[in-house]
Short mmCIF file of N, CA and C in Angstrom, two decimals:
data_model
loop_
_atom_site.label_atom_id
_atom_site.label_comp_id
_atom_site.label_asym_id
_atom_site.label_seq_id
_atom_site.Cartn_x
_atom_site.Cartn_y
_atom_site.Cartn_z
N UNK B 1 123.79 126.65 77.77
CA UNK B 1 122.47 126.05 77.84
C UNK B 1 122.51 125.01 78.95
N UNK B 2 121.31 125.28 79.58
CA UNK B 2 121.42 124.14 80.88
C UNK B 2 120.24 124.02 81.26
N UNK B 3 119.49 122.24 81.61
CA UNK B 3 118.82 121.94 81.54
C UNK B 3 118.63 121.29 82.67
N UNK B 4 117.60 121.20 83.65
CA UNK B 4 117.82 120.17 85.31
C UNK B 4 116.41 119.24 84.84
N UNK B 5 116.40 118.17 84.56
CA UNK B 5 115.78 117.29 84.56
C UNK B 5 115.92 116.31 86.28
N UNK B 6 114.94 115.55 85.99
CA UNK B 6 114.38 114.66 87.28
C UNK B 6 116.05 114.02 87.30
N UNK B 7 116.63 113.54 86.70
CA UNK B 7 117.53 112.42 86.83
C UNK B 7 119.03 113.15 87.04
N UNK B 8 119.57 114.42 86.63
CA UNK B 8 120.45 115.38 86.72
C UNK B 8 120.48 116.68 86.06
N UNK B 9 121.76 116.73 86.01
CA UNK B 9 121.51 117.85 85.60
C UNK B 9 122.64 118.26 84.00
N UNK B 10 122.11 118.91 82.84
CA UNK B 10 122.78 118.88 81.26
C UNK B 10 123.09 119.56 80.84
N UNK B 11 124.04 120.16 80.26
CA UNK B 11 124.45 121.82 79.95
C UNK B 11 125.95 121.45 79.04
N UNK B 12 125.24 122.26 77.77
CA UNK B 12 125.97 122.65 76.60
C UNK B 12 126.57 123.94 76.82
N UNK B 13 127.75 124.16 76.43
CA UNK B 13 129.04 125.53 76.07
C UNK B 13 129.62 125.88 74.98
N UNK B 14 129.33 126.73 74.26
CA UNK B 14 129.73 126.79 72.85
C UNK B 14 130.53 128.19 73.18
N UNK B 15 132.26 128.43 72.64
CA UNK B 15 132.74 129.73 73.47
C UNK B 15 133.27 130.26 71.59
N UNK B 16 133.08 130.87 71.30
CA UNK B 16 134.19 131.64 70.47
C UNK B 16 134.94 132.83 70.56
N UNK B 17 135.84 132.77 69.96
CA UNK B 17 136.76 133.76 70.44
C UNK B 17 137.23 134.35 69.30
N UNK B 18 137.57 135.82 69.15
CA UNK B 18 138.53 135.93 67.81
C UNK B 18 139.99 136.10 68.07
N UNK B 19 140.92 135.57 67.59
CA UNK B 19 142.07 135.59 67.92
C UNK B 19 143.15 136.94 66.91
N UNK B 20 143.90 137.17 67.02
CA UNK B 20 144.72 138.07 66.55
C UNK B 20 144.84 137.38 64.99
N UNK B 21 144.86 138.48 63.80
CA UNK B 21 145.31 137.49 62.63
C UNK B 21 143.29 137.92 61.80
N UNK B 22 142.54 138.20 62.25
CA UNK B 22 141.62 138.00 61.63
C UNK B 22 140.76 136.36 61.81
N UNK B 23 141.21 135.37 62.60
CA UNK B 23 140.62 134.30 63.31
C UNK B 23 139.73 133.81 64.00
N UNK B 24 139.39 132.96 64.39
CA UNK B 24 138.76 132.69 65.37
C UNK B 24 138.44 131.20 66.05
N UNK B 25 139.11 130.61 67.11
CA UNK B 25 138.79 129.71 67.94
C UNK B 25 137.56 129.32 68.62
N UNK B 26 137.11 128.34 68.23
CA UNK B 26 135.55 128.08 68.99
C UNK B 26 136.27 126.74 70.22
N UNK B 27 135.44 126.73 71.42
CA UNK B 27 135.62 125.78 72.71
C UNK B 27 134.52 125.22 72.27
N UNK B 28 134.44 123.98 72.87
CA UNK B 28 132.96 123.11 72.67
C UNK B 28 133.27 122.15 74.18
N UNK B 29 131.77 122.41 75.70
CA UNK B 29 131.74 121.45 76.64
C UNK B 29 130.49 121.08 76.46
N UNK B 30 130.35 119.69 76.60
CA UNK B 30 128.97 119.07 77.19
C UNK B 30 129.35 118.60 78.92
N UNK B 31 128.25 118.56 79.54
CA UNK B 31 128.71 118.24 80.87
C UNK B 31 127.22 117.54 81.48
N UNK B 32 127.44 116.53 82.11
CA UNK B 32 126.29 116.01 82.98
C UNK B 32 126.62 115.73 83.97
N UNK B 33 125.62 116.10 85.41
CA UNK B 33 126.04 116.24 86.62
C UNK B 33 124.52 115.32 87.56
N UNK B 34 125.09 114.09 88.17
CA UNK B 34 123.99 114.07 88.72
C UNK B 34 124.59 113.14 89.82
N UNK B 35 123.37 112.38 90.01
CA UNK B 35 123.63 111.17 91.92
C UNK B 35 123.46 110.14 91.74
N UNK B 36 124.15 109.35 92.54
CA UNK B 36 123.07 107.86 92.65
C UNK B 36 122.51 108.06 94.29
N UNK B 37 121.69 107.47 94.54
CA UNK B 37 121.07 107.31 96.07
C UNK B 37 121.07 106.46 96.34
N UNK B 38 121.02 105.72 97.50
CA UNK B 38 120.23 104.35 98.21
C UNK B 38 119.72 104.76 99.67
N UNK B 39 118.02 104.54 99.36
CA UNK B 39 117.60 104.79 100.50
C UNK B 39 116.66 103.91 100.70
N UNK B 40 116.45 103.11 102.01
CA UNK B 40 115.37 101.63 102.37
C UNK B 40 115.36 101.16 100.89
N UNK B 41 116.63 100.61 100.61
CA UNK B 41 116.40 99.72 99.89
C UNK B 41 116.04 99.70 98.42
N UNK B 42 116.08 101.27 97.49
CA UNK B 42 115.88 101.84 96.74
C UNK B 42 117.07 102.49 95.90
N UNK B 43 117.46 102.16 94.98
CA UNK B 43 118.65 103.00 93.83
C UNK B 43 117.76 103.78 93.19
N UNK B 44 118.17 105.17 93.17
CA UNK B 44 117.74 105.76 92.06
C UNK B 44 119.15 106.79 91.94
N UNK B 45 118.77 107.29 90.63
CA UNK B 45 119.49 108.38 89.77
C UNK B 45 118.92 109.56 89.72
N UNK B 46 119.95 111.07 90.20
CA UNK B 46 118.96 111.94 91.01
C UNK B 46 119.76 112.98 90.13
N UNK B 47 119.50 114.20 90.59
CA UNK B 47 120.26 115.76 90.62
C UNK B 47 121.07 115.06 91.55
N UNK B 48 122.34 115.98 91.38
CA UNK B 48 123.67 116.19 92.34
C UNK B 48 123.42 116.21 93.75
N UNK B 49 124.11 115.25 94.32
CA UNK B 49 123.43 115.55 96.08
C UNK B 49 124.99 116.11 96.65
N UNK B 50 124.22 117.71 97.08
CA UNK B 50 125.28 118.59 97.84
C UNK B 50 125.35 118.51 99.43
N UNK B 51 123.75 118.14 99.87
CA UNK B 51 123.69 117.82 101.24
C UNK B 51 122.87 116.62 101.83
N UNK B 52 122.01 116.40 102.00
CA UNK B 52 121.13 115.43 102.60
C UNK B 52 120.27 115.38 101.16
N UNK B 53 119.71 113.97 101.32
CA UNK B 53 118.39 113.10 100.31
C UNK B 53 117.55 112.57 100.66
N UNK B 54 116.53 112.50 100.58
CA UNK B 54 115.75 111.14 100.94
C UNK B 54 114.69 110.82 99.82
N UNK B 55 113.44 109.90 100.53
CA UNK B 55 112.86 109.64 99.48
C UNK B 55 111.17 109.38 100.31
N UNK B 56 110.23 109.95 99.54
CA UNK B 56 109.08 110.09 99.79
C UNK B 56 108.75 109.05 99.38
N UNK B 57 107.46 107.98 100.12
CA UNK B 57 107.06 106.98 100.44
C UNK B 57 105.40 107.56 100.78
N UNK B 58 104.84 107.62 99.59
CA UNK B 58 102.94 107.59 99.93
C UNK B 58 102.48 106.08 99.68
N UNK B 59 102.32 105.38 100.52
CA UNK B 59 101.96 104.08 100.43
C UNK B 59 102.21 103.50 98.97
N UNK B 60 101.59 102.89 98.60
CA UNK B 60 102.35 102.38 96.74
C UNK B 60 101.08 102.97 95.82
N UNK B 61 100.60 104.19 96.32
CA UNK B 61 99.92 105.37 95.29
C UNK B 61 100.43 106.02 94.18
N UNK B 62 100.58 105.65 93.12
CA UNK B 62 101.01 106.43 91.93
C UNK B 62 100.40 107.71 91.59
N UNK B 63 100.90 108.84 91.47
CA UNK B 63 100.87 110.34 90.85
C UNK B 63 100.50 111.14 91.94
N UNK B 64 100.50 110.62 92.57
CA UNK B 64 100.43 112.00 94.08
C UNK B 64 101.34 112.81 94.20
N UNK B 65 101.15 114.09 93.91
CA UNK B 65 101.83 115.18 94.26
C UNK B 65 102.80 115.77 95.60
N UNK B 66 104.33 116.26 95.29
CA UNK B 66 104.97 116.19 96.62
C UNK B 66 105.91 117.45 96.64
N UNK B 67 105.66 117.95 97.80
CA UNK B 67 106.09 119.14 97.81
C UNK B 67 107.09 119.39 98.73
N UNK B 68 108.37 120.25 98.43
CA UNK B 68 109.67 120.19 99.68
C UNK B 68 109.90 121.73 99.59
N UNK B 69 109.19 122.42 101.12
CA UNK B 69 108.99 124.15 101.15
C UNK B 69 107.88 124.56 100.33
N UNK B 70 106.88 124.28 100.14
CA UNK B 70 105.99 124.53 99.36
C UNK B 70 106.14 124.43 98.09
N UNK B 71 107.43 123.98 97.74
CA UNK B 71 107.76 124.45 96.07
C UNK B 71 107.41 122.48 95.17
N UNK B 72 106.72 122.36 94.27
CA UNK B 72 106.35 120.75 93.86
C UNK B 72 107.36 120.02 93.02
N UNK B 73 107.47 119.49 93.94
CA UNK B 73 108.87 118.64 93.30
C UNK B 73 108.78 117.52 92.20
N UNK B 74 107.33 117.27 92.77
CA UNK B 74 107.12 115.74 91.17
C UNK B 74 105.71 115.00 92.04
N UNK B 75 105.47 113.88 90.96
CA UNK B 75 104.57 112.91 91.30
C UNK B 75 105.14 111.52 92.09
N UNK B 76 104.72 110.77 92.82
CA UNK B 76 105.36 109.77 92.63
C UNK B 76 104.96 108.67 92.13
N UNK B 77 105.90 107.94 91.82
CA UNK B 77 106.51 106.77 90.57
C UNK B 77 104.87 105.59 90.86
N UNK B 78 105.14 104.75 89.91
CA UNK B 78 103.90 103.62 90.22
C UNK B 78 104.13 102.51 91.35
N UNK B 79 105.72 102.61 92.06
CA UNK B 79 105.50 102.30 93.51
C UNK B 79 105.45 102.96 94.88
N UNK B 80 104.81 104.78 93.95
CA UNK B 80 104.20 105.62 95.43
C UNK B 80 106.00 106.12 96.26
N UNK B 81 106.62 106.34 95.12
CA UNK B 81 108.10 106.99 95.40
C UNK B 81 108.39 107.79 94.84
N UNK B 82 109.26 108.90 95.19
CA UNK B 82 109.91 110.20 94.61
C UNK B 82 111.21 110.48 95.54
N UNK B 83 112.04 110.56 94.76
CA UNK B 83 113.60 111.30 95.21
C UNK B 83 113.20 112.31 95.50
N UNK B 84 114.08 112.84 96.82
CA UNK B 84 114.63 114.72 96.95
C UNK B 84 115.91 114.17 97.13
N UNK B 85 116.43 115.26 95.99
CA UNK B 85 118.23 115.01 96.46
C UNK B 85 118.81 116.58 97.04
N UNK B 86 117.75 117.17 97.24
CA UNK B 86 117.94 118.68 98.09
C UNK B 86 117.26 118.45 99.28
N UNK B 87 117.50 118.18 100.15
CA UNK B 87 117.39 118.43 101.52
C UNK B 87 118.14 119.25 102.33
N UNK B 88 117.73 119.92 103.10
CA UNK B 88 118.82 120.63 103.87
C UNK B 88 119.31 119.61 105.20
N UNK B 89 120.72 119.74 105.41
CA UNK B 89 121.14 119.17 106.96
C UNK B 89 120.68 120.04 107.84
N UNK B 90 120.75 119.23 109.42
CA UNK B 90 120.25 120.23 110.36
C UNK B 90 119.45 121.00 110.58
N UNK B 91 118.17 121.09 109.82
CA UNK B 91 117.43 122.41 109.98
C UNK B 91 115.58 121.58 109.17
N UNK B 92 114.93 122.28 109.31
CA UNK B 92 113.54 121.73 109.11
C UNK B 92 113.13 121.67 107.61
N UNK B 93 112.92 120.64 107.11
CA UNK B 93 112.75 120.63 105.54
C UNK B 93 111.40 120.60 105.44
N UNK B 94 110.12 121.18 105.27
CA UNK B 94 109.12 120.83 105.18
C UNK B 94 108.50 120.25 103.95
N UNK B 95 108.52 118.40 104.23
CA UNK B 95 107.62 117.94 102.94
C UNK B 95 106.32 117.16 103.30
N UNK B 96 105.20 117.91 101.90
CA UNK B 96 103.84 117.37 102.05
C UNK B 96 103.92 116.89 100.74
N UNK B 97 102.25 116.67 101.30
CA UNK B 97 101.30 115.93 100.09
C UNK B 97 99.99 116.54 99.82
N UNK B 98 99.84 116.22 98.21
CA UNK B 98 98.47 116.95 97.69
C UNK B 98 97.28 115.58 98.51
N UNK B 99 96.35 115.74 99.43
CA UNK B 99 95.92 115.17 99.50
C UNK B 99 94.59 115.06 98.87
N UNK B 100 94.61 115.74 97.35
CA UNK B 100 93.78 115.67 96.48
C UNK B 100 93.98 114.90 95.87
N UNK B 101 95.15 114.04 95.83
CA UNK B 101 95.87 112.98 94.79
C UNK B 101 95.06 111.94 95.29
N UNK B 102 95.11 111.83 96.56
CA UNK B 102 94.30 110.30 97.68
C UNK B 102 93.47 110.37 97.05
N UNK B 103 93.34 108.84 96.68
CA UNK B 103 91.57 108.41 96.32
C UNK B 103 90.86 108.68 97.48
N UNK B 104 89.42 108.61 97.40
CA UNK B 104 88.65 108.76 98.49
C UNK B 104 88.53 107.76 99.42
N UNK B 105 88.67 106.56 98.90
CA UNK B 105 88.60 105.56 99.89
C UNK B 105 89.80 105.11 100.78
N UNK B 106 90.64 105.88 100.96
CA UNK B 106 92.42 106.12 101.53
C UNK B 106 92.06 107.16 102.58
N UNK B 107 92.65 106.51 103.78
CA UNK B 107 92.61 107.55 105.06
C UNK B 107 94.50 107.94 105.08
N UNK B 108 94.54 109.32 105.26
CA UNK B 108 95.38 109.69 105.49
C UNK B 108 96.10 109.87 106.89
N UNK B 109 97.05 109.64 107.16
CA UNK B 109 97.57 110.39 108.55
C UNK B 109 97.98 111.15 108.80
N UNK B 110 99.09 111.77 107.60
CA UNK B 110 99.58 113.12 107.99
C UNK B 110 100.29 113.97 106.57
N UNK B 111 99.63 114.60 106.10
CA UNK B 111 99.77 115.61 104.79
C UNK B 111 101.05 116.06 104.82
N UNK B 112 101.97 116.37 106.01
CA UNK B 112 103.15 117.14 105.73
C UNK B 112 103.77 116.47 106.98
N UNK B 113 105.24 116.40 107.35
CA UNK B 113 105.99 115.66 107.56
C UNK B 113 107.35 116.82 108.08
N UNK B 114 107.38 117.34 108.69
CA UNK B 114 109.06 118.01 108.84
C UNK B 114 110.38 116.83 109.19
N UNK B 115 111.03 116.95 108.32
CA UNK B 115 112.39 115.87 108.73
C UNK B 115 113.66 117.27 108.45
N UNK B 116 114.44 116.69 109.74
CA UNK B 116 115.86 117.34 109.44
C UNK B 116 117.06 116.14 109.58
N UNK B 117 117.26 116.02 108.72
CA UNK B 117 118.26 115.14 108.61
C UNK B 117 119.80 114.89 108.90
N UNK B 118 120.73 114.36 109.24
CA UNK B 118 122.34 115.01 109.37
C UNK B 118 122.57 114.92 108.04
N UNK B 119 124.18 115.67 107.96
CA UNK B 119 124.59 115.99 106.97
C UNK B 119 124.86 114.82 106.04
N UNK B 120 125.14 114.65 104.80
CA UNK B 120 125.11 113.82 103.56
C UNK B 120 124.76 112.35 103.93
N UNK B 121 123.08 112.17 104.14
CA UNK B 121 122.22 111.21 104.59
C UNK B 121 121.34 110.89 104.18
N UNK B 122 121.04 109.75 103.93
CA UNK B 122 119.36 109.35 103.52
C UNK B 122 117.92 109.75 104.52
N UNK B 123 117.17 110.08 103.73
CA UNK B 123 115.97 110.22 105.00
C UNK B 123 115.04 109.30 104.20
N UNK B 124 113.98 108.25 105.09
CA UNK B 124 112.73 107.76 104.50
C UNK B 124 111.74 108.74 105.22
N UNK B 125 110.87 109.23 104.05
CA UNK B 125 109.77 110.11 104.88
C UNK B 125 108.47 109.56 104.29
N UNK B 126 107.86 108.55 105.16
CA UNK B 126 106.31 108.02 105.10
C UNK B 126 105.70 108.71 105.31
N UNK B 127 104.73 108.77 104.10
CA UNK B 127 102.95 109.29 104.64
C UNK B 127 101.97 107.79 104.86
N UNK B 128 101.46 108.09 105.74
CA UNK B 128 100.65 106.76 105.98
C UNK B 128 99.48 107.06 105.50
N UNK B 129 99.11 105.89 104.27
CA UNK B 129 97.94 105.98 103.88
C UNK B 129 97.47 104.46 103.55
N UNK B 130 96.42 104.43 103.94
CA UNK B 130 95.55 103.25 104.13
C UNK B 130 94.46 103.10 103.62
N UNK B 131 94.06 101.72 103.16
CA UNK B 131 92.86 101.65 102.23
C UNK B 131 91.37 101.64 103.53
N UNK B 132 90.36 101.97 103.41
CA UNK B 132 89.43 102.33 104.31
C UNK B 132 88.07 101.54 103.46
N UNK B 133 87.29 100.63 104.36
CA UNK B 133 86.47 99.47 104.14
C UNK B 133 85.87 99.95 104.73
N UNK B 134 84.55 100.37 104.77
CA UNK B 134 83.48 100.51 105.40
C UNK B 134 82.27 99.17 105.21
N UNK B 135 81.78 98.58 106.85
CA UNK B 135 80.66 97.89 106.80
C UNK B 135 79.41 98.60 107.00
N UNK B 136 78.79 98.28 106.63
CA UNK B 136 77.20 98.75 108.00
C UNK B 136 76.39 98.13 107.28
N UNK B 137 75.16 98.10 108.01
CA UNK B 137 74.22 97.26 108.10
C UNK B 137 73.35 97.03 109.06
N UNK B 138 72.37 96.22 109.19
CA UNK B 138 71.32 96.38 110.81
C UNK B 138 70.95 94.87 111.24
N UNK B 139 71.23 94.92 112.51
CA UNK B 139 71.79 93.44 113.26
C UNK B 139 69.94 93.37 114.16
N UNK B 140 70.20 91.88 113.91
CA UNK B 140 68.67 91.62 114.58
C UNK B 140 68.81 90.36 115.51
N UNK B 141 68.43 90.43 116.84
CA UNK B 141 68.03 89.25 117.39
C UNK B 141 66.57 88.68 117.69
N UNK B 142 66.99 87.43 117.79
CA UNK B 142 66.23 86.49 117.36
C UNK B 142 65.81 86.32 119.38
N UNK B 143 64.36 86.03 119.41
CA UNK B 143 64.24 86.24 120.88
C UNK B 143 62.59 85.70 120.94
N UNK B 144 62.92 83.91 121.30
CA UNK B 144 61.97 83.10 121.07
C UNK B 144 61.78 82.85 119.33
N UNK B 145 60.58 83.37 119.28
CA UNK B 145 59.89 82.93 117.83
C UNK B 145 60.03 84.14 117.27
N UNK B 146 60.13 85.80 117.83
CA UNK B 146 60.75 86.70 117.24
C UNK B 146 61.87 87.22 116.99
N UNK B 147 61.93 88.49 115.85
CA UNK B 147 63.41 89.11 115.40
C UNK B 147 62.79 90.50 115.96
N UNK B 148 63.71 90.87 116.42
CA UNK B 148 63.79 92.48 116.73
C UNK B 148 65.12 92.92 116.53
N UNK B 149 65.52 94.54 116.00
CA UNK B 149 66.38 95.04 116.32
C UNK B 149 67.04 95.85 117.06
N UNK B 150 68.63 95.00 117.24
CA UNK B 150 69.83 95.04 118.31
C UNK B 150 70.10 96.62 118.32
N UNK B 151 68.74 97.92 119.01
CA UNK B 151 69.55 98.76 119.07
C UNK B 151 69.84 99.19 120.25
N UNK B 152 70.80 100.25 120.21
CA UNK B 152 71.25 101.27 121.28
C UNK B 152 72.08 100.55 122.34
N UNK B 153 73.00 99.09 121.63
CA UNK B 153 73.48 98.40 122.14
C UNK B 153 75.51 98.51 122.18
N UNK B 154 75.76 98.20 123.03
CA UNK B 154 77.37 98.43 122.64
C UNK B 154 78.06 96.94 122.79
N UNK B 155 78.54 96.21 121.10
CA UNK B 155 78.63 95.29 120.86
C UNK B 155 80.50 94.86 120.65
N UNK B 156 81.14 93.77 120.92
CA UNK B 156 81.84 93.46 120.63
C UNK B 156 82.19 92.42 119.17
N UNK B 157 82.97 92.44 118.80
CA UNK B 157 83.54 91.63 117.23
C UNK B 157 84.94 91.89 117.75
N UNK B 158 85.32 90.20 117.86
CA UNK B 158 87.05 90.02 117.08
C UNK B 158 87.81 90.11 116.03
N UNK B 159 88.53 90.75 115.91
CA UNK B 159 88.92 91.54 114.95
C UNK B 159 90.77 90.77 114.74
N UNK B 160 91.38 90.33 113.98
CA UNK B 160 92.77 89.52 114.14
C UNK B 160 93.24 89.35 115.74
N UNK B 161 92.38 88.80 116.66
CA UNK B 161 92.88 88.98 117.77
C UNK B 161 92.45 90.12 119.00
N UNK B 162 91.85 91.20 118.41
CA UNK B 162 91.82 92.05 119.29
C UNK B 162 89.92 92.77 119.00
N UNK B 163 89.47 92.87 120.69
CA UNK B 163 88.36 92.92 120.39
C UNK B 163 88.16 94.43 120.13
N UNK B 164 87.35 94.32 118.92
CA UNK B 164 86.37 95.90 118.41
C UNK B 164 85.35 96.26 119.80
N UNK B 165 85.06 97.27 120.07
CA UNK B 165 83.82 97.38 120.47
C UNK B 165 83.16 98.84 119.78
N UNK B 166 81.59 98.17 119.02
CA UNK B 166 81.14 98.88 118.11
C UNK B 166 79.34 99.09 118.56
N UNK B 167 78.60 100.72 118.84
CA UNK B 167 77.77 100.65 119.20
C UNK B 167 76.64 100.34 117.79
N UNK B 168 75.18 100.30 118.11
CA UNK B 168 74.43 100.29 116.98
C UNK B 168 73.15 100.98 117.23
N UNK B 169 72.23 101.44 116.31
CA UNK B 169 71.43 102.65 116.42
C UNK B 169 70.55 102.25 116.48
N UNK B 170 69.58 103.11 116.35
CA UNK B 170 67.88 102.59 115.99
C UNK B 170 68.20 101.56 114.82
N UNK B 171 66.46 101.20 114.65
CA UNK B 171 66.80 99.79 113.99
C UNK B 171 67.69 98.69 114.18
N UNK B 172 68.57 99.16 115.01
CA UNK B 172 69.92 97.75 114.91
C UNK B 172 71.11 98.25 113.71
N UNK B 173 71.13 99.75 113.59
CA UNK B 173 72.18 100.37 112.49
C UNK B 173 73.42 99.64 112.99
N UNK B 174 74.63 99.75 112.46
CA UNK B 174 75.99 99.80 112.82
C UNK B 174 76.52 99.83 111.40
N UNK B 175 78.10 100.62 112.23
CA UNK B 175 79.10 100.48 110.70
C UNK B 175 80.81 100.43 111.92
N UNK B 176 81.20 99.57 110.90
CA UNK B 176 82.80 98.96 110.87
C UNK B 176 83.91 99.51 110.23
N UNK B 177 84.74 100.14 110.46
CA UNK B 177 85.58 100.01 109.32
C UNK B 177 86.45 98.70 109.02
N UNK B 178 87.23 98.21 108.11
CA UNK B 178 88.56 97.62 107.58
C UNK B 178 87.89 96.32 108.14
N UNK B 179 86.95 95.36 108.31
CA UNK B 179 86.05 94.65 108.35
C UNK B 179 86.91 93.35 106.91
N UNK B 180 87.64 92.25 106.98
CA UNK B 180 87.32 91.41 105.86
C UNK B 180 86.70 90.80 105.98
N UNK B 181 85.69 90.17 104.88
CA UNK B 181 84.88 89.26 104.26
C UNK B 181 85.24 88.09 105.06
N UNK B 182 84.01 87.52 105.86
CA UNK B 182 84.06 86.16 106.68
C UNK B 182 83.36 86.27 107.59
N UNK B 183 83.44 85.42 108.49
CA UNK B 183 82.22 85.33 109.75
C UNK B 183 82.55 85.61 111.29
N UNK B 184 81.91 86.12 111.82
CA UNK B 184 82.63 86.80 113.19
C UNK B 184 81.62 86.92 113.80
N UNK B 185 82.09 86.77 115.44
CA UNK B 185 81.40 86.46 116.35
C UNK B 185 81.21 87.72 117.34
N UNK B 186 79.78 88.00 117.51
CA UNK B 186 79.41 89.35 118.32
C UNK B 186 79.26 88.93 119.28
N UNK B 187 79.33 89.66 120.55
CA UNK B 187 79.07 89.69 122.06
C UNK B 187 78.42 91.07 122.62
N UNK B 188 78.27 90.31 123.55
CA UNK B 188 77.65 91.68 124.38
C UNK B 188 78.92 92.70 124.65
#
């Protein structure tokens, strides 16, 4: 009997035998087989590592689905982690992501990832995913004693240092992404 769980791997042996005489000898093995890892900074307890490991990194998303060759290897953990302790050396391992798991408001960068790793090595394999803020709204200037709206204009906003440049529509439409809460200064 043998069992491969997430953490290793478990297997019971029960042997009997009949011996000469009308007898019989029974064997009894239990056996557990598994890993430790360290990868960026991470211990975990794996299946047996025969060749290369690493460890999947979806931003700190819990239960997203992860796949190594199409075949689904697990969710990851509630800090957006999952062991592979099967990787192949030298050669193209292909791992993705369900990007049905992503909330909607998470921009993705890249669903699948090929890493080949050298032989008995850690790999970190990031998916970059990011939380996504949308602004919009309709901008009006003030021009004398009237307001009209700022459209069909191409506007600047500082952004940590670096300037946005963001157009705006009829009415004075516009939208921002990743925008925090506070006050900022537009230009022409």
């Amino acid at each position: 009997l043998q069992y491969n769980g997430p953490h290793g791997i478990y297997s019971a042996d029960v042997r009997t035998e009949r011996v000469a005489g009308g007898g019989s000898r029974e064997a009894y093995q239990l056996g557990i087989g598994g890993g430790i890892a360290y990868v960026a900074g991470t211990v975990a307890f794996l299946r047996p590592v025969t060749d290369s490991f690493g460890i999947v990194e979806v931003g700190k998303l819990p239960g997203v689905r992860v796949y190594h060759s199409a075949q689904e290897i697990g969710r990851t953990d509630a800090q957006g982690r999952i062991f592979l302790s099967n990787l192949g050396s030298y050669q193209a391992n292909r791992v993705a992501i369900d990007d049905r798991d992503i909330p909607i408001e998470y921009l993705i960068g890249e669903k699948e990832i090929n890493v080949s790793p050298p032989l008995r090595s850690g790999s970190l394999i990031r998916f970059e995913v990011s939380r996504m803020q949308a602004v919009t709204g309709h901008l009006r200037v003030k021009v004398g004693a009237q307001s009209r709206p700022a459209e069909y204009l191409d506007l600047s906003v500082t952004v940590n240092g670096k300037a946005e440049i963001f157009p705006t529509g009829k009415g004075g439409e516009f939208y921002l992404e990743n925008l925090k809460p506070g006050s900022y200064r537009v230009g022409f």
